[in-house]
XYZ file of C-alpha atoms in Angstrom:
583
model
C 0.000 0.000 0.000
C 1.129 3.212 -0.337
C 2.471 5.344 1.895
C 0.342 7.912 4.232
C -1.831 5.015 5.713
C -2.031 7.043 8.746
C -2.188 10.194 7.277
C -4.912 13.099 8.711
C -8.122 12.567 7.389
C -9.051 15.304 4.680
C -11.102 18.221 5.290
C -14.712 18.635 3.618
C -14.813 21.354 1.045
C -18.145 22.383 2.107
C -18.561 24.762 3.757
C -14.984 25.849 2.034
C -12.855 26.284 4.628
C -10.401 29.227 6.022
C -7.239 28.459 4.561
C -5.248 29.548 7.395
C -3.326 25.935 7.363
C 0.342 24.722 6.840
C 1.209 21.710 5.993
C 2.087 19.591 9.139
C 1.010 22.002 11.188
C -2.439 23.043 12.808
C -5.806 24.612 10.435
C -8.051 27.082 11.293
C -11.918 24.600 11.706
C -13.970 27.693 10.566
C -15.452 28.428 7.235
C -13.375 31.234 4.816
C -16.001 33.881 4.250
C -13.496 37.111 3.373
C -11.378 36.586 0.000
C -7.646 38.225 -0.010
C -8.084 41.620 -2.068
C -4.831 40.994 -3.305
C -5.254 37.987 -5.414
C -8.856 36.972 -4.924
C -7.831 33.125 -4.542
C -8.169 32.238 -0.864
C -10.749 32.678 1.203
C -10.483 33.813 5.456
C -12.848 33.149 8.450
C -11.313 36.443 9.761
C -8.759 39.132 9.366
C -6.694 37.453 12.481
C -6.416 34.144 10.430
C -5.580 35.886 7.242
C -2.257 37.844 9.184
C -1.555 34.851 10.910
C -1.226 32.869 7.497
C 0.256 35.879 5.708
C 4.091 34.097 6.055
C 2.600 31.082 3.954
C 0.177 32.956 1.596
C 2.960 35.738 0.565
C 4.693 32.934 -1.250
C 1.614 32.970 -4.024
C 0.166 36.122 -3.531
C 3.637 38.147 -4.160
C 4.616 35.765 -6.532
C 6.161 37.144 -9.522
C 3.826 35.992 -11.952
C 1.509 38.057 -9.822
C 3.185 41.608 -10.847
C 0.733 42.942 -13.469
C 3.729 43.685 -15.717
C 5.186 39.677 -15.661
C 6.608 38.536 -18.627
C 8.150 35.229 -19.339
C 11.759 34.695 -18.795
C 12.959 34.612 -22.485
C 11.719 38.260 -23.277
C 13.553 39.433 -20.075
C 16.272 37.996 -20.647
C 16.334 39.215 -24.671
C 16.812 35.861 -25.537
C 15.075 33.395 -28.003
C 13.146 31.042 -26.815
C 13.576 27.210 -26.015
C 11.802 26.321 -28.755
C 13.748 28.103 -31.490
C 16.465 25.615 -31.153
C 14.454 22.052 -30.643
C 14.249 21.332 -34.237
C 11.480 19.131 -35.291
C 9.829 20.381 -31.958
C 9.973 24.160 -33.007
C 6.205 24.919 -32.675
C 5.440 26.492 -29.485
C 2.737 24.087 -28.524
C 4.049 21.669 -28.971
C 3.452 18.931 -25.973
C 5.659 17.143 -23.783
C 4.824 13.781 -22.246
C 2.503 11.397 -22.893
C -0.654 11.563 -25.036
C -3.377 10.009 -22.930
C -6.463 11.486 -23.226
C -8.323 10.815 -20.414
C -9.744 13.859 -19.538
C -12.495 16.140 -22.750
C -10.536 18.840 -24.651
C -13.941 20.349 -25.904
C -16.748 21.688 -23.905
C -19.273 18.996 -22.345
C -22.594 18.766 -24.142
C -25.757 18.399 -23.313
C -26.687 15.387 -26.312
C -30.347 15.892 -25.702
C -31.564 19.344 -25.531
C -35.198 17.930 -24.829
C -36.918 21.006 -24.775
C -35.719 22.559 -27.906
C -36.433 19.169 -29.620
C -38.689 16.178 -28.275
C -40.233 18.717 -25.880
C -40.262 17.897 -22.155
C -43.368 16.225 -22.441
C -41.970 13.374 -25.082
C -43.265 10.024 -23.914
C -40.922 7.871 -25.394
C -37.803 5.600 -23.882
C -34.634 7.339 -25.656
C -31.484 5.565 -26.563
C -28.233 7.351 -27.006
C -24.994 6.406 -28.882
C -21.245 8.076 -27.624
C -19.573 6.091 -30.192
C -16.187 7.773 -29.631
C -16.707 8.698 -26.045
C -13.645 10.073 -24.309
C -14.051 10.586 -20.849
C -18.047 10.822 -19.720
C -18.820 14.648 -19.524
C -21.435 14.395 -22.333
C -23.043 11.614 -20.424
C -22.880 13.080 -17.147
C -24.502 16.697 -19.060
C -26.816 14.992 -20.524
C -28.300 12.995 -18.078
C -27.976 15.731 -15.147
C -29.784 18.278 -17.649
C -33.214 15.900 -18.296
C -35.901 17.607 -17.132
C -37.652 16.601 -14.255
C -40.903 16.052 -16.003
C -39.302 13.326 -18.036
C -39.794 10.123 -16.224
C -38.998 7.216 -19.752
C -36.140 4.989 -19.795
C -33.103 6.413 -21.000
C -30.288 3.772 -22.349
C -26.696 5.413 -23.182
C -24.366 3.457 -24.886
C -20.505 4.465 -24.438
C -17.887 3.080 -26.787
C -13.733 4.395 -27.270
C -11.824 2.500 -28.721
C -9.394 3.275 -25.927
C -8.739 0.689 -23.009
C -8.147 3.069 -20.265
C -10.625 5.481 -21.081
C -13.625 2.570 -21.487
C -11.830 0.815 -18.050
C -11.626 4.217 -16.101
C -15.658 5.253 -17.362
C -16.982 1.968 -15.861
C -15.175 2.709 -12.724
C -16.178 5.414 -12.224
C -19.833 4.367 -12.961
C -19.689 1.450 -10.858
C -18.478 3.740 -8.039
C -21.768 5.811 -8.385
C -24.221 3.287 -8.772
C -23.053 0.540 -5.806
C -22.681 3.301 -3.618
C -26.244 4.397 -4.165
C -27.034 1.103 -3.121
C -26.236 1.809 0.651
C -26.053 5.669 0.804
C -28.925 7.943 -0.916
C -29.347 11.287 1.955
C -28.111 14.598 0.709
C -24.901 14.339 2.332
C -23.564 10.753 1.286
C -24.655 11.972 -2.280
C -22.459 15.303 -1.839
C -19.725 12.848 -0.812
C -20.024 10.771 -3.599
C -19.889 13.329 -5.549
C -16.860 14.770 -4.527
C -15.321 11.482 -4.663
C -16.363 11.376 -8.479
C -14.441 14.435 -9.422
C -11.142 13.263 -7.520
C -11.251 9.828 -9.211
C -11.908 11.451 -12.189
C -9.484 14.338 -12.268
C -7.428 14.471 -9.073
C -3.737 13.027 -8.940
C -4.078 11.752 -5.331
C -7.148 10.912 -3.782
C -7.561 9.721 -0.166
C -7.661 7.080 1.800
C -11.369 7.036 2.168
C -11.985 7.410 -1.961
C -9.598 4.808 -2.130
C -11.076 2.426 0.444
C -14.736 3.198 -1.922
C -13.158 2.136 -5.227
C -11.832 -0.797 -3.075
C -14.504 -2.077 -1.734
C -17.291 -1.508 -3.275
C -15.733 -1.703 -7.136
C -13.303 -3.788 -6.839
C -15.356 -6.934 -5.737
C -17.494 -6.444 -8.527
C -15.124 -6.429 -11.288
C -13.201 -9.515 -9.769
C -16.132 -11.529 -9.562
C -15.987 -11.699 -13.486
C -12.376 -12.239 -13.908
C -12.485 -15.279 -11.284
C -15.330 -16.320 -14.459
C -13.182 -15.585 -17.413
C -9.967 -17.071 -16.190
C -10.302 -20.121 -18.471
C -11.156 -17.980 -21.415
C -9.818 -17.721 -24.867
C -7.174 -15.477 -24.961
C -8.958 -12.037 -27.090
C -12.526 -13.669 -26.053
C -15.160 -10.862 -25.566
C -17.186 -11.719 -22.219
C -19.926 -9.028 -20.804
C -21.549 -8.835 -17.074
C -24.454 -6.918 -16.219
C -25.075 -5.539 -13.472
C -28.679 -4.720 -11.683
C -29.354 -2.184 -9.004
C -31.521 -1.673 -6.572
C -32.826 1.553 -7.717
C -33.060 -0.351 -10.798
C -30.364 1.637 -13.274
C -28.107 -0.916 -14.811
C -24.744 -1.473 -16.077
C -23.560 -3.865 -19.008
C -19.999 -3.970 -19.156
C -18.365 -5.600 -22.756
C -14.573 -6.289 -22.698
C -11.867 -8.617 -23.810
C -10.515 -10.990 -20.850
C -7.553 -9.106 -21.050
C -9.494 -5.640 -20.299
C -11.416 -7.059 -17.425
C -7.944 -7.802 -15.809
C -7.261 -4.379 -16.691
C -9.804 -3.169 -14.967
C -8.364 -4.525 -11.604
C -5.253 -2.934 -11.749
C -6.364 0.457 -11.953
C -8.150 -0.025 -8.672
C -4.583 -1.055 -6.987
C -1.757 1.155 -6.274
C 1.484 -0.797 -6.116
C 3.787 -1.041 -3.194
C 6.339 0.919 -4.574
C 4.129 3.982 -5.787
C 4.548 6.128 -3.104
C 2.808 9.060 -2.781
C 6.195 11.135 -2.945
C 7.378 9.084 -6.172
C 4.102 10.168 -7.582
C 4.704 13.102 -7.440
C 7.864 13.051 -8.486
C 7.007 11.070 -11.741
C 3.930 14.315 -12.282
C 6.187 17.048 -12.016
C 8.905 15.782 -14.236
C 6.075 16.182 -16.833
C 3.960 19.109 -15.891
C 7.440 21.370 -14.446
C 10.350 19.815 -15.913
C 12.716 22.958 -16.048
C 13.111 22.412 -20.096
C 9.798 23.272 -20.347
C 9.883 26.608 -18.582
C 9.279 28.884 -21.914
C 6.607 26.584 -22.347
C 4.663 27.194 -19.735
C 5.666 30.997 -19.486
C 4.188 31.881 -22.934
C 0.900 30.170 -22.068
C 0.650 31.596 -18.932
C 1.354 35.392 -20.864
C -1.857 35.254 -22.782
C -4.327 34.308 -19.002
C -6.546 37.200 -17.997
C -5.069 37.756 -14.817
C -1.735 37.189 -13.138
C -4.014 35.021 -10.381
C -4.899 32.941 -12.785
C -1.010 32.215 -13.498
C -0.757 31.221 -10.205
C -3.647 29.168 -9.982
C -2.398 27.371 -13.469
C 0.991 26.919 -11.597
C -0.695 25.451 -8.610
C -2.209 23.022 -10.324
C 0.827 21.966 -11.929
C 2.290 21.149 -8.483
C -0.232 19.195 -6.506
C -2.802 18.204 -9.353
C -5.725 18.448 -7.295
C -9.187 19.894 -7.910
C -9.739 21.643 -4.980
C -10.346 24.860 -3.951
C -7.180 26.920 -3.996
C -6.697 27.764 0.010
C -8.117 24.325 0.792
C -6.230 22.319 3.188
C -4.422 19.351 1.083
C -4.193 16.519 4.052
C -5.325 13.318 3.510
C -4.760 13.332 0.258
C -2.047 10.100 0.324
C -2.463 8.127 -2.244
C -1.526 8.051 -6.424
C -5.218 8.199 -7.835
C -4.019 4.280 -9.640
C -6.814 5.266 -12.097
C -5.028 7.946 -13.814
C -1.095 6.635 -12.788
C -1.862 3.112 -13.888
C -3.615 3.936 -17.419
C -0.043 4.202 -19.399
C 0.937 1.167 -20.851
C 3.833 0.738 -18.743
C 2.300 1.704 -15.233
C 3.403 3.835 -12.930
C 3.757 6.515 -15.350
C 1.953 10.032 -15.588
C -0.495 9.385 -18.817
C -1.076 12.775 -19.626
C 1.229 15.966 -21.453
C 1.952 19.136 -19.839
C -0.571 20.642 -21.426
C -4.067 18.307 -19.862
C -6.269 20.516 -18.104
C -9.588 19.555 -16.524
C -10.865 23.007 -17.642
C -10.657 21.852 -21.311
C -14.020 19.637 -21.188
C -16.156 21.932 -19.985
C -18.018 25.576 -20.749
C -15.830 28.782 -19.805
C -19.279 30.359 -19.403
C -21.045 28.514 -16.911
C -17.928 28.010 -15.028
C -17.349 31.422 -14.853
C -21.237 31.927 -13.900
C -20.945 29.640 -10.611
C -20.927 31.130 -7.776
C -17.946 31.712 -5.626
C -16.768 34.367 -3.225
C -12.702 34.200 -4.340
C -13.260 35.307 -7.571
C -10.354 34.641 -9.120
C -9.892 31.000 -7.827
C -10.221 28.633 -11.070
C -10.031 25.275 -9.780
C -11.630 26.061 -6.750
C -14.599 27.364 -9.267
C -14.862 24.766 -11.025
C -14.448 22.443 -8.168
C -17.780 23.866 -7.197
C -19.290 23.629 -10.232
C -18.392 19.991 -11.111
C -19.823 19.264 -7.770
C -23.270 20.727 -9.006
C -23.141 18.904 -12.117
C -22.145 15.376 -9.975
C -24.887 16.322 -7.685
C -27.462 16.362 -10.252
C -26.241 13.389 -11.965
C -26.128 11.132 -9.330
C -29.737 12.563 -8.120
C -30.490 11.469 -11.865
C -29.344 7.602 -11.717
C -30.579 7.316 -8.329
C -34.287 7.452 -9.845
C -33.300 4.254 -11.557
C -34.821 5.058 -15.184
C -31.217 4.463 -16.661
C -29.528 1.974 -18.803
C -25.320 2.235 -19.075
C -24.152 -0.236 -21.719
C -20.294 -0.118 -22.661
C -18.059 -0.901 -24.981
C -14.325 -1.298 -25.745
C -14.579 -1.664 -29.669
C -13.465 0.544 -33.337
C -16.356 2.558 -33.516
C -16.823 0.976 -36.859
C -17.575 -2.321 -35.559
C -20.717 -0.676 -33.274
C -22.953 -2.259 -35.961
C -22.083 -5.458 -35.436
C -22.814 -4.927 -31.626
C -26.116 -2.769 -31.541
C -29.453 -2.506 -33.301
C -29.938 -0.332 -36.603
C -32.254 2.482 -36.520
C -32.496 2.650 -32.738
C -30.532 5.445 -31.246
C -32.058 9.018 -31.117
C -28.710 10.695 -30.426
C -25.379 9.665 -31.671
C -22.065 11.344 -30.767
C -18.854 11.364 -31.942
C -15.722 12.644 -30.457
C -12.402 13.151 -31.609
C -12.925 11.288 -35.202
C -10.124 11.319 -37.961
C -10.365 14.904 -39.609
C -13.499 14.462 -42.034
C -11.245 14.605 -45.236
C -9.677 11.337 -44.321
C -11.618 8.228 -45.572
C -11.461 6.792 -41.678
C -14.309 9.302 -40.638
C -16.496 8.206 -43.526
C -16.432 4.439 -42.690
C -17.187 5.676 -39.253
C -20.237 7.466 -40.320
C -21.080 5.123 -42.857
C -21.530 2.798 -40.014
C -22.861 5.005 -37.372
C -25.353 6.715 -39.501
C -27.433 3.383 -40.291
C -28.041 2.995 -36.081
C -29.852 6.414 -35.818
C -33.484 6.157 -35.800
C -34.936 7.453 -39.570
C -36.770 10.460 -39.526
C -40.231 8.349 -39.727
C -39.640 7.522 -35.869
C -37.975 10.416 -34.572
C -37.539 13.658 -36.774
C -34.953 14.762 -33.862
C -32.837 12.169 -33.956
C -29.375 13.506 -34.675
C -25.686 12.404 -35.289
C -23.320 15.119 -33.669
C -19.444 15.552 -34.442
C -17.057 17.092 -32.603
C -14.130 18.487 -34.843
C -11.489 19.642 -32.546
C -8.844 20.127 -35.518
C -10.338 19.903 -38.582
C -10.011 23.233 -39.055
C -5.981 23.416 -38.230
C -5.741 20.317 -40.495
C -7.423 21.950 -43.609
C -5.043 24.970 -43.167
C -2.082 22.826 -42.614
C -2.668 20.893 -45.717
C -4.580 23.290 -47.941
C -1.748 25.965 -49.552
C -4.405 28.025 -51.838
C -6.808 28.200 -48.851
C -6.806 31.748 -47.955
C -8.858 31.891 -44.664
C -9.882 35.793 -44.143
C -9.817 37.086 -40.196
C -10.872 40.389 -38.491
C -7.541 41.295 -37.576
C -9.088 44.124 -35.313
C -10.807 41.940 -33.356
C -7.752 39.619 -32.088
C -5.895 43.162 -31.629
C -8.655 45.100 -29.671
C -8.866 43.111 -26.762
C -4.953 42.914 -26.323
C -3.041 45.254 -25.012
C -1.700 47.677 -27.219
C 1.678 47.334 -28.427
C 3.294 49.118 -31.173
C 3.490 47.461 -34.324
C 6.867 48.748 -35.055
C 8.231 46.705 -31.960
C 6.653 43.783 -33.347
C 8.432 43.915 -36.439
C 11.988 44.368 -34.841
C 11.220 41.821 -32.419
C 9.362 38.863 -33.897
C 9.874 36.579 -31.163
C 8.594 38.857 -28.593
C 6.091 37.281 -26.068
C 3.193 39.637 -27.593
C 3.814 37.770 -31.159
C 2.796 34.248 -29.988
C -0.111 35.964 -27.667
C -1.163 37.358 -30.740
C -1.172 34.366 -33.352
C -3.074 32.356 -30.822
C -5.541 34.740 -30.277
C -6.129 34.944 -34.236
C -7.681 31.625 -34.165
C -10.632 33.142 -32.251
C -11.064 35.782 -35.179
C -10.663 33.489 -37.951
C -13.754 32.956 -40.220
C -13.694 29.531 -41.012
C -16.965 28.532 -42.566
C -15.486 28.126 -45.437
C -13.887 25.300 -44.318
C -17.036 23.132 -43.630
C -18.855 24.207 -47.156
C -17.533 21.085 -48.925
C -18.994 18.983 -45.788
C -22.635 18.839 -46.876
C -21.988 17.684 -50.253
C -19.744 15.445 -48.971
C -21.707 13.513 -46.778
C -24.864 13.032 -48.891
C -23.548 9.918 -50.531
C -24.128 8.475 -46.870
C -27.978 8.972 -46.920
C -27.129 12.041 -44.385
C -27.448 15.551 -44.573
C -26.386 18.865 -42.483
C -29.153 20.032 -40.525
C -30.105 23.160 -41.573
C -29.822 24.586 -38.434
C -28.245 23.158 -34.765
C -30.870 22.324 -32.155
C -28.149 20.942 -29.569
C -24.976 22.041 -29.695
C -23.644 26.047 -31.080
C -21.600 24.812 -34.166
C -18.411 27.212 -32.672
C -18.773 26.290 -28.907
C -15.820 28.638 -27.783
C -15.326 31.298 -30.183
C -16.432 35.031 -28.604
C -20.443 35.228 -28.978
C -20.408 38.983 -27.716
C -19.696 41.830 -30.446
C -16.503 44.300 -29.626
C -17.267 47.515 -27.999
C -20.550 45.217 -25.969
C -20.538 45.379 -22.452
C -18.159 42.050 -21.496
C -16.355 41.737 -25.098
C -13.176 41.807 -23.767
C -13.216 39.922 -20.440
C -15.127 37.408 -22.754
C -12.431 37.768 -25.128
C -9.350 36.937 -22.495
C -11.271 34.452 -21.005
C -11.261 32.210 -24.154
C -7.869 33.308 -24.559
C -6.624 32.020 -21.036
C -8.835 28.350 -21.901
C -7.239 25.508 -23.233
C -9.166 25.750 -26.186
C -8.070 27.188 -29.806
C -11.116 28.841 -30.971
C -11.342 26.163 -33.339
C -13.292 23.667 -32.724
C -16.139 22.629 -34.170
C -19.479 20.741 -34.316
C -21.605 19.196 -36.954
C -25.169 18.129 -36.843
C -26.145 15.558 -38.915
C -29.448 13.723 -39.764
C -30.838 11.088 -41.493
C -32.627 11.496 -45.076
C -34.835 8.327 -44.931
């Protein structure tokens, strides 16, 4: 086991506490009601607490990446930056580490949208498709947005072709579900809740999270294996599993996958929780990568937000930013056993939780230290958990998954019977790959005769960087004077004489969010009609440019908006695609 058995038990988030702690020393028991005016990211009980604390909290709040006039070390020092001399690896962005993609880089979705389609009144069961899945924010934000009124089965289907992403989706759907089975007040659901996003996105978890995945998953999933030990080698073997509240689960895997399964509940002896961290930081602050991380940080809306960025990038957790850390001991063995060769941190330094969900709404919760971005969207994951799990408990939910080439879903499901199908992350649509996928898909969405809602939706998050990478007479027209408005102003004469300047790479990143890129997708709807499919003349689920600026320049908000998207870890680019059937 790993090591900080006996370490303090961690401190509920709610209500947030003062974060007059220190590591290994005494905390403060009372709730944080008055935020630091300096850098809006902790909150105090008191003015006494926050002086008291004031030796600790100077460290971030006098940071210098909190001086308003920061700039990253290369254009101090007048020097180029690392990535001038790295070759191959020349392009600022590009990432270091491993490519796991475990956690959404496009905002979640709700795949329904009831009331601007069936109407909250539909009395049908509904069946939906993620055929390409990645993690499960478009399940969870579609199932925690159904209106109450709606009271039909609901089945949803999750396939990636990805073993750790399918392995790490039942878990944490198993988690939910058998814990229901015992615990259903308010509170035990707020726990479970909380437990949900630290599984999901935390890089330690503690000892009681771990003793849940232990006890109440774990038995579960080794029931099977002790089945399919005699299997063929490659032999596809399913379990289902019935709850009390009567949800179910139907689980579809390779022998090889189930045994999977197990070891990302385990943490091995010699993962501590100090070689864990080790193994993160090499990754998300190896020194190398300093210029890296310096220009992204230059183009966040405030210099709290660099620190919050930073802070993640040293503990990993999803908490609020002044919240006391204790008791969380143990390598989340979800996340550090997904790699193929364990004991490795899956992701690159660039993985964010913030990338799979809206910039709006999280910047619409609630919360009194403003400037706080985990700790904000701490808060508002635990909403969206909270409603989930509310959701499932009612027992009106089927979860069927799937480890399989979303090609081969035909061979697995019924044609013509899903009302929603999603896909995420497909080859670029120019590449034959994405056809055979919707050639497939498209035949398992209900025809119009049954359901004239029924919709296939695609989520393009480079298509559009592909086209212009590939495309050399593509001239793609921008506003230029809405990337430069909401910058600040710097002459374009130093520009010139300095093209390497920090400002320069702000800059052609925030083009992307100016570019007018329709153009791209004209060739789409002619391309996909030899597929019995058409473009939907209009979206009734998802905006088609889900985080490019909606407000006008010179409207009331344009520019925070503007720096906002800037700060995200999205490009501006992405894209989606609604798609129906034609008979």
């Amino acid at each position: 086991m790993a090591e900080g058995q006996e370490a303090t038990k961690a401190i509920p988030v709610t209500p947030i506490a003062c974060a007059n702690w220190k590591d290994g020393e005494s905390i403060c028991p009372r709730q944080g009601k008055l935020a630091c005016g300096g850098c809006m990211l902790v909150l105090y009980c008191d003015r006494q607490c926050q002086a008291r604390h004031w030796s600790e909290h100077k460290k971030s709040c006098k940071s210098p990446l909190m001086d308003s006039n920061w700039r990253p070390a290369w254009d101090q020092e007048a020097r180029s930056p690392a990535w001038a001399f790295m070759g191959s690896t020349a392009d600022p962005h590009h990432t270091f580490g491993r490519n796991k993609y475990l956690w959404g880089n496009s905002p979640a979705m709700d795949l329904l949208q009831l009331r601007r389609n069936e109407g909250t009144d539909y009395d049908k069961d509904i069946a939906m498709l993620f055929a390409a899945s990645g993690d499960l924010r478009n399940v969870v934000k579609t199932v925690q947005s159904l209106p109450h009124t709606f009271n039909r089965q609901i089945t949803a289907t999750i396939n990636d072709v990805e073993p750790s992403i399918t392995a790490r989706n039942a878990i944490l759907l198993l988690l939910a579900l058998s814990t229901l089975e015992e615990e259903s007040d308010q509170t035990s659901i707020e726990v479970l809740a909380e437990a949900l996003i630290h599984v999901w996105y935390s890089a330690t978890i503690t000892g009681d999270i771990l003793s849940r995945l232990q006890s109440k998953v774990k038995p579960l999933v080794e029931e099977m294996c002790q089945q399919v030990t005699s299997g063929n080698p490659g032999a596809v073997l399913g379990k289902t599993w019935n709850f009390k509240s009567g949800a179910s689960l139907r689980l579809v895997l390779t022998k090889e996958e189930w045994a999977r399964i197990l070891m990302l509940l385990d943490i091995p002896e010699q993962l501590t929780a100090s070689n864990a961290r080790e193994i993160r930081r090499k990754i998300t602050l190896a020194p190398d990568r300093e210029d890296h991380r310096h220009q992204w940080y230059f183009k966040d809306a405030t210099p709290s937000m660099r620190i919050a960025k930073e802070r993640f990038r040293e503990d990993g957790l999803v908490l609020p930013f002044g919240h006391p850390r204790l008791g969380f001991d143990y390598p989340n063995p979800t996340i550090y056993r997904a790699a193929k060769d364990s004991e490795a941190w899956p992701f690159d330094d660039q993985a964010d939780p913030l990338g799979g969900w809206s910039n709006d709404e999280i910047s619409a919760t609630p919360y009194p230290a403003a400037e706080d971005l985990y700790g904000r969207l701490f808060i508002y994951l635990r909403g969206i958990m909270t409603s989930f799990i509310r959701k499932i408990a009612t027992g009106k939910i089927r979860f069927q998954l799937f480890n399989v080439d979303p090609t081969e879903l035909d061979q697995h499901l019924e044609k013509g019977s899903y009302d929603r199908i999603e896909i995420s992350n497909v080859p670029e649509y120019r590449y034959s790959g994405a056809f055979s996928i919707l050639r497939c898909l498209s035949t398992l969405l209900r025809p119009p005769q049954q359901n004239r809602h029924a919709t296939i939706v695609i989520i393009y998050p480079n298509a559009v960087q592909h086209t212009i990478k590939t495309d050399d007479e593509l001239n793609v027209p921008f506003r230029l004077e809405q990337v430069l408005k909401p910058l600040p102003n710097v002459s374009p004469t130093v520009l010139t004489r300095n093209p390497e300047r920090a400002d320069v790479y702000r800059n052609r990143r925030a083009r992307n969010f100016a570019f007018d890129m329709e153009l791209v997708f004209r060739s789409f709807a002619h391309d996909v009609e030899e597929l019995h499919i058409a473009v939907k003349e209009s979206h009734t689920i998802v905006d088609p440019w889900p985080t490019r600026p909606k407000l006008p320049q010179g409207q009331p908000g344009a520019k925070e908006e503007f720096a906002l998207l800037l700060s995200s870890p999205f490009t501006g680019l992405e894209r989606h695609v609604e798609l129906k059937r034609l008979k």
